[in-house]
């Protein structure tokens, strides 16, 4: 049987009363923007888009030409449709208002236009991550405060991976679904419904080069995994680290695993590398919807009320039993009053 397309899937969701017409349009527009980004990424050196743009984003990170282009594609695609009240991007200091010449809608769109961008120039998978919130009632001109809602308030989240194929993974709060871009037809057929992350895993993803900066419970957990069959876990574990969160999370959704970017003490003022609103919240929503778990090592990511748009958090997500175990190690160390 021919798979249904993203458009058909969304129409069915609307008929079943899960989404309204504006949210359907929003997801369609984001998917179309991802298709354009996928084309730009796929051109590589031929598109003249590799390399640095010579600018820095709000986090002080050097922007790649494709970071800037992807951000522009998402802004332009979403500004005029009438479904959004405002947008916020990892690449912009402040929320982006909808220009007055366009109608405004009830949703807020938050995105990381090109995650893993340090991998662009070396032809390794990168992606786009997005999250959709409702604009608080009565707010006509949403500022940063309107966006500071816990992840439990997300009405949709998803990501695209621009890899050997382009996939779009989406949750509307009722399971996780995967669509694959058909490059000839230009549409996104549904290729996997209701993805499930196995509860147990023997695969972990972490940047081990930071080990000397980790907190003791974090070191304990990884040392136990590394000890393999002869250690307390009594089995061998394998490690993978793409350094594009989208690609690492996609692998975990496909075959299980745990992804960790812990707090480290290199820069004690920074509670982690990854951004709560652009990376951790949408991925946590997706992972929980697929039966996995997502914490900061201490609390559920989706329960955090953000204090700032560009806030960072430690991230532990994926196969439930491993996330619960390492979270348990952190909580036990806190209870015992162990110094960090
Ligand atoms: P870039 O977008 O700057 O490449 O960062 C990617 C990322 O935010 C996330 O996608 C990776 O999991 C993580 O950083 C990789 O961080 P390290 O370079 O410290 O391993």
Coordinates of C-alpha atoms and ligand atoms in Angstrom, one line a residue:
X1 CA 0.0 0.0 0.0
X2 CA 1.2 3.5 -0.9
X3 CA 2.2 5.4 2.3
X4 CA 0.2 8.5 3.1
X5 CA 2.0 11.8 2.8
X6 CA 2.6 14.4 5.6
X7 CA -0.2 16.5 4.1
X8 CA -2.7 13.6 4.3
X9 CA -1.5 12.7 7.8
X10 CA -2.1 16.2 9.0
X11 CA -5.5 16.4 7.4
X12 CA -6.4 13.1 9.2
X13 CA -5.1 14.6 12.5
X14 CA -7.3 17.7 11.9
X15 CA -10.4 15.5 11.2
X16 CA -9.8 13.6 14.4
X17 CA -9.8 16.9 16.3
X18 CA -6.2 16.6 17.4
X19 CA -5.0 19.8 15.6
X20 CA -6.7 22.8 14.1
X21 CA -6.2 24.3 10.6
X22 CA -3.6 26.8 11.8
X23 CA -1.4 24.1 13.4
X24 CA -1.7 22.0 10.3
X25 CA -0.6 24.9 8.2
X26 CA 2.3 25.7 10.6
X27 CA 3.7 22.1 10.3
X28 CA 3.3 22.1 6.5
X29 CA 5.2 25.4 6.3
X30 CA 8.0 24.1 8.6
X31 CA 8.2 20.9 6.5
X32 CA 8.4 23.0 3.3
X33 CA 11.2 25.1 4.8
X34 CA 13.1 22.0 5.8
X35 CA 12.8 20.8 2.2
X36 CA 14.5 24.0 1.1
X37 CA 17.2 23.7 3.7
X38 CA 17.7 20.1 2.7
X39 CA 18.3 21.2 -0.9
X40 CA 20.8 23.8 0.2
X41 CA 22.6 21.3 2.4
X42 CA 22.6 18.7 -0.4
X43 CA 24.3 21.1 -2.8
X44 CA 27.3 21.3 -0.6
X45 CA 30.2 23.1 -2.1
X46 CA 28.3 23.5 -5.4
X47 CA 25.9 25.9 -3.7
X48 CA 28.6 28.2 -2.4
X49 CA 27.2 27.9 1.1
X50 CA 29.9 26.1 3.0
X51 CA 32.2 27.8 5.5
X52 CA 31.8 30.6 8.0
X53 CA 29.5 33.6 7.6
X54 CA 32.0 35.7 9.6
X55 CA 29.4 36.6 12.3
X56 CA 28.6 35.3 15.8
X57 CA 25.2 34.4 17.2
X58 CA 23.9 35.4 20.7
X59 CA 25.8 32.4 22.3
X60 CA 29.1 33.8 20.9
X61 CA 29.4 30.9 18.4
X62 CA 30.7 31.5 14.9
X63 CA 27.8 31.3 12.4
X64 CA 28.2 29.2 9.3
X65 CA 26.7 30.5 6.0
X66 CA 24.2 27.7 6.2
X67 CA 23.1 28.6 9.8
X68 CA 22.3 32.1 8.5
X69 CA 20.6 30.8 5.3
X70 CA 18.5 28.2 7.2
X71 CA 17.4 30.8 9.7
X72 CA 16.3 33.1 6.9
X73 CA 14.4 30.3 5.1
X74 CA 12.4 29.4 8.3
X75 CA 11.7 33.1 9.1
X76 CA 10.6 33.9 5.6
X77 CA 8.4 30.8 5.2
X78 CA 6.6 31.3 8.5
X79 CA 6.1 35.1 8.7
X80 CA 3.2 35.6 6.3
X81 CA 0.9 32.6 6.8
X82 CA -1.2 34.0 9.6
X83 CA -0.6 31.1 11.9
X84 CA 2.1 32.6 14.2
X85 CA 2.2 35.2 16.9
X86 CA 6.0 35.3 16.9
X87 CA 9.1 33.2 16.3
X88 CA 12.3 32.6 18.3
X89 CA 15.5 31.2 16.9
X90 CA 18.7 29.9 18.5
X91 CA 20.5 32.2 16.0
X92 CA 18.7 35.4 17.0
X93 CA 19.1 37.4 20.3
X94 CA 15.4 38.3 20.7
X95 CA 12.0 36.9 19.5
X96 CA 11.1 37.9 16.0
X97 CA 7.7 39.6 15.7
X98 CA 5.4 39.0 12.8
X99 CA 5.5 42.1 10.6
X100 CA 2.4 44.3 10.9
X101 CA 1.5 43.8 7.2
X102 CA 0.6 40.1 7.9
X103 CA -2.2 38.6 10.1
X104 CA -1.2 37.1 13.4
X105 CA -2.1 33.6 14.7
X106 CA -2.1 31.9 18.1
X107 CA 1.2 29.9 18.0
X108 CA 4.8 30.6 18.9
X109 CA 7.5 28.8 16.9
X110 CA 10.9 28.1 18.4
X111 CA 13.7 26.6 16.4
X112 CA 17.3 25.7 16.0
X113 CA 17.6 26.2 12.2
X114 CA 20.7 24.1 11.7
X115 CA 21.8 21.9 14.6
X116 CA 25.3 20.4 14.4
X117 CA 26.5 23.1 12.1
X118 CA 30.2 22.4 12.8
X119 CA 29.6 19.2 10.8
X120 CA 28.4 20.9 7.7
X121 CA 31.8 21.4 6.1
X122 CA 32.7 17.7 6.6
X123 CA 29.6 16.3 5.0
X124 CA 28.1 14.8 8.2
X125 CA 24.4 14.9 9.1
X126 CA 23.0 18.1 10.4
X127 CA 19.3 19.0 11.1
X128 CA 16.6 21.4 12.1
X129 CA 14.8 21.2 15.5
X130 CA 11.5 23.0 16.2
X131 CA 8.9 23.3 19.0
X132 CA 5.5 24.9 19.0
X133 CA 3.8 26.7 21.9
X134 CA 0.6 28.6 22.3
X135 CA 0.8 32.3 22.7
X136 CA -0.5 33.2 26.1
X137 CA -4.0 34.5 26.0
X138 CA -4.4 38.2 25.7
X139 CA -0.8 38.8 24.6
X140 CA -0.8 40.8 21.3
X141 CA 2.9 41.5 20.9
X142 CA 4.7 38.5 22.4
X143 CA 8.1 39.3 23.9
X144 CA 10.6 36.9 25.5
X145 CA 8.3 36.3 28.5
X146 CA 5.5 34.8 26.3
X147 CA 8.0 32.1 25.3
X148 CA 9.1 31.1 28.8
X149 CA 6.7 28.1 29.2
X150 CA 7.7 24.7 30.4
X151 CA 8.1 22.0 27.8
X152 CA 4.9 20.3 29.0
X153 CA 3.1 23.1 27.2
X154 CA 4.5 22.2 23.7
X155 CA 1.7 21.4 21.3
X156 CA 4.0 20.0 18.7
X157 CA 7.7 19.3 18.2
X158 CA 9.9 17.8 15.6
X159 CA 13.2 17.7 13.8
X160 CA 14.6 17.1 10.3
X161 CA 17.8 15.3 9.7
X162 CA 19.7 16.1 6.5
X163 CA 21.6 12.8 6.2
X164 CA 21.9 10.1 3.6
X165 CA 18.1 10.7 3.3
X166 CA 16.1 13.6 4.7
X167 CA 13.7 12.6 7.4
X168 CA 11.2 14.6 9.3
X169 CA 10.2 13.3 12.8
X170 CA 7.1 14.8 14.4
X171 CA 5.0 14.6 17.5
X172 CA 1.7 16.3 18.1
X173 CA 1.4 14.7 21.5
X174 CA 0.1 11.4 20.3
X175 CA 3.1 9.3 19.4
X176 CA 6.1 10.0 17.2
X177 CA 5.9 9.6 13.4
X178 CA 8.7 9.6 10.8
X179 CA 8.4 11.0 7.2
X180 CA 11.0 10.6 4.6
X181 CA 11.6 13.2 1.9
X182 CA 10.9 11.8 -1.6
X183 CA 13.4 13.9 -3.5
X184 CA 11.7 13.2 -6.9
X185 CA 8.1 13.9 -5.8
X186 CA 9.0 16.6 -3.3
X187 CA 6.7 15.3 -0.6
X188 CA 7.2 13.5 2.8
X189 CA 5.6 10.1 2.8
X190 CA 5.0 8.6 6.3
X191 CA 7.6 5.8 6.7
X192 CA 7.3 4.9 10.4
X193 CA 4.4 5.3 12.7
X194 CA 4.5 5.3 16.5
X195 CA 8.3 4.9 16.9
X196 CA 9.2 3.3 20.2
X197 CA 12.6 3.6 22.0
X198 CA 13.5 0.2 23.6
X199 CA 13.6 0.6 27.4
X200 CA 17.1 -1.1 27.7
X201 CA 20.2 -0.4 25.6
X202 CA 23.9 -1.2 25.4
X203 CA 24.8 2.0 23.5
X204 CA 25.7 5.4 24.8
X205 CA 26.4 8.8 23.2
X206 CA 28.6 11.3 24.9
X207 CA 31.6 13.5 24.2
X208 CA 34.2 11.6 26.4
X209 CA 36.8 14.3 26.0
X210 CA 35.1 16.2 28.8
X211 CA 35.3 13.4 31.3
X212 CA 37.8 15.1 33.6
X213 CA 35.3 18.0 34.1
X214 CA 32.3 15.8 35.0
X215 CA 30.6 15.6 38.4
X216 CA 31.3 12.3 40.4
X217 CA 27.9 10.6 39.7
X218 CA 28.4 11.2 36.0
X219 CA 31.9 9.7 36.1
X220 CA 30.6 6.7 38.1
X221 CA 28.0 6.0 35.5
X222 CA 30.3 6.1 32.5
X223 CA 33.1 4.2 34.3
X224 CA 30.6 1.4 35.0
X225 CA 29.6 1.3 31.3
X226 CA 33.3 1.2 30.2
X227 CA 34.1 -1.6 32.6
X228 CA 31.8 -3.8 30.4
X229 CA 31.3 -7.5 31.2
X230 CA 33.7 -7.7 34.1
X231 CA 32.2 -4.6 35.8
X232 CA 29.1 -4.0 37.8
X233 CA 26.8 -3.9 34.7
X234 CA 28.0 -7.4 33.6
X235 CA 27.8 -6.5 29.9
X236 CA 29.7 -4.6 27.2
X237 CA 28.5 -1.2 26.0
X238 CA 29.2 0.5 22.7
X239 CA 29.7 4.2 22.1
X240 CA 28.6 6.5 19.3
X241 CA 29.0 10.3 19.1
X242 CA 28.1 12.2 15.9
X243 CA 28.2 15.7 17.5
X244 CA 24.9 16.6 15.8
X245 CA 22.2 16.1 18.4
X246 CA 19.6 15.5 15.7
X247 CA 21.6 12.6 14.3
X248 CA 22.4 11.1 17.7
X249 CA 18.8 11.4 18.8
X250 CA 17.5 9.9 15.6
X251 CA 19.7 6.9 16.1
X252 CA 18.3 6.5 19.6
X253 CA 14.7 6.7 18.3
X254 CA 15.6 4.1 15.7
X255 CA 17.4 1.5 17.8
X256 CA 17.7 2.8 21.4
X257 CA 20.5 4.3 23.4
X258 CA 21.2 7.1 25.8
X259 CA 22.4 10.5 24.8
X260 CA 24.1 12.6 27.4
X261 CA 25.5 16.2 27.4
X262 CA 26.1 16.6 31.2
X263 CA 26.8 19.6 33.2
X264 CA 30.6 20.0 33.5
X265 CA 32.8 22.0 35.8
X266 CA 35.0 23.5 33.0
X267 CA 32.8 26.5 33.2
X268 CA 30.8 26.2 36.5
X269 CA 28.6 29.2 35.5
X270 CA 27.3 27.2 32.5
X271 CA 24.8 24.5 33.5
X272 CA 25.4 22.5 30.3
X273 CA 26.0 23.1 26.6
X274 CA 22.6 22.5 25.0
X275 CA 19.8 25.0 24.9
X276 CA 16.6 24.2 26.8
X277 CA 14.1 25.7 24.4
X278 CA 15.7 25.0 21.0
X279 CA 17.1 21.5 21.7
X280 CA 16.3 19.9 25.0
X281 CA 12.5 20.6 25.2
X282 CA 11.5 19.5 21.7
X283 CA 13.8 16.4 21.9
X284 CA 12.5 15.5 25.4
X285 CA 8.9 15.8 24.1
X286 CA 9.7 13.5 21.2
X287 CA 11.6 11.0 23.3
X288 CA 8.9 10.8 26.0
X289 CA 6.3 10.3 23.3
X290 CA 8.3 7.4 22.0
X291 CA 8.4 5.8 25.5
X292 CA 11.8 7.1 26.5
X293 CA 12.8 9.5 29.3
X294 CA 14.5 12.9 29.4
X295 CA 16.1 14.5 32.5
X296 CA 18.8 17.0 33.4
X297 CA 20.3 14.3 35.6
X298 CA 18.1 15.6 38.4
X299 CA 14.7 16.6 37.1
X300 CA 12.4 16.0 34.2
X301 CA 13.4 18.4 31.4
X302 CA 9.8 19.1 30.4
X303 CA 8.9 20.3 33.9
X304 CA 11.5 23.2 33.9
X305 CA 10.0 26.7 33.7
X306 CA 12.6 28.6 31.6
X307 CA 14.1 31.7 33.0
X308 CA 15.6 32.9 29.7
X309 CA 15.0 32.1 26.0
X310 CA 18.6 31.0 25.5
X311 CA 19.0 29.0 28.8
X312 CA 21.2 26.0 28.8
X313 CA 20.6 22.7 30.6
X314 CA 22.3 19.3 31.0
X315 CA 20.6 16.6 28.9
X316 CA 20.1 12.9 29.5
X317 CA 17.7 11.3 27.2
X318 CA 16.8 8.0 25.5
X319 CA 16.2 4.5 26.7
X320 CA 14.2 4.8 29.9
X321 CA 16.0 2.4 32.2
X322 CA 19.5 4.0 31.5
X323 CA 18.2 7.5 31.9
X324 CA 16.5 6.5 35.2
X325 CA 19.7 4.8 36.4
X326 CA 22.0 7.8 35.8
X327 CA 19.5 10.2 37.2
X328 CA 19.3 8.0 40.3
X329 CA 23.1 8.3 40.7
X330 CA 22.9 12.1 40.6
X331 CA 20.1 12.3 43.1
X332 CA 21.8 9.8 45.4
X333 CA 25.0 11.9 45.3
X334 CA 23.0 15.0 46.1
X335 CA 21.3 13.3 49.1
X336 CA 24.6 12.1 50.4
X337 CA 25.9 15.7 50.1
X338 CA 28.8 14.7 47.8
X339 CA 30.8 17.7 46.6
X340 CA 30.6 18.4 42.9
Ligands
LIG1 P1 27.0 23.0 16.7 O1 25.7 23.3 16.1 O2 27.8 24.2 17.2 O3 27.9 22.1 15.9 O4 26.7 22.2 18.1 C1 26.0 21.0 18.1 C2 25.5 20.7 19.4 O5 24.8 21.8 19.9 C3 24.7 19.4 19.4 O6 24.0 19.2 18.2 C4 25.8 18.3 19.7 O7 25.2 17.2 20.3 C5 26.8 19.0 20.5 O8 26.6 20.4 20.3 C6 28.2 18.6 20.3 O9 29.0 19.2 21.2 P2 30.6 18.9 21.3 O10 31.2 19.6 20.1 O11 31.0 19.6 22.5 O12 30.8 17.4 21.2

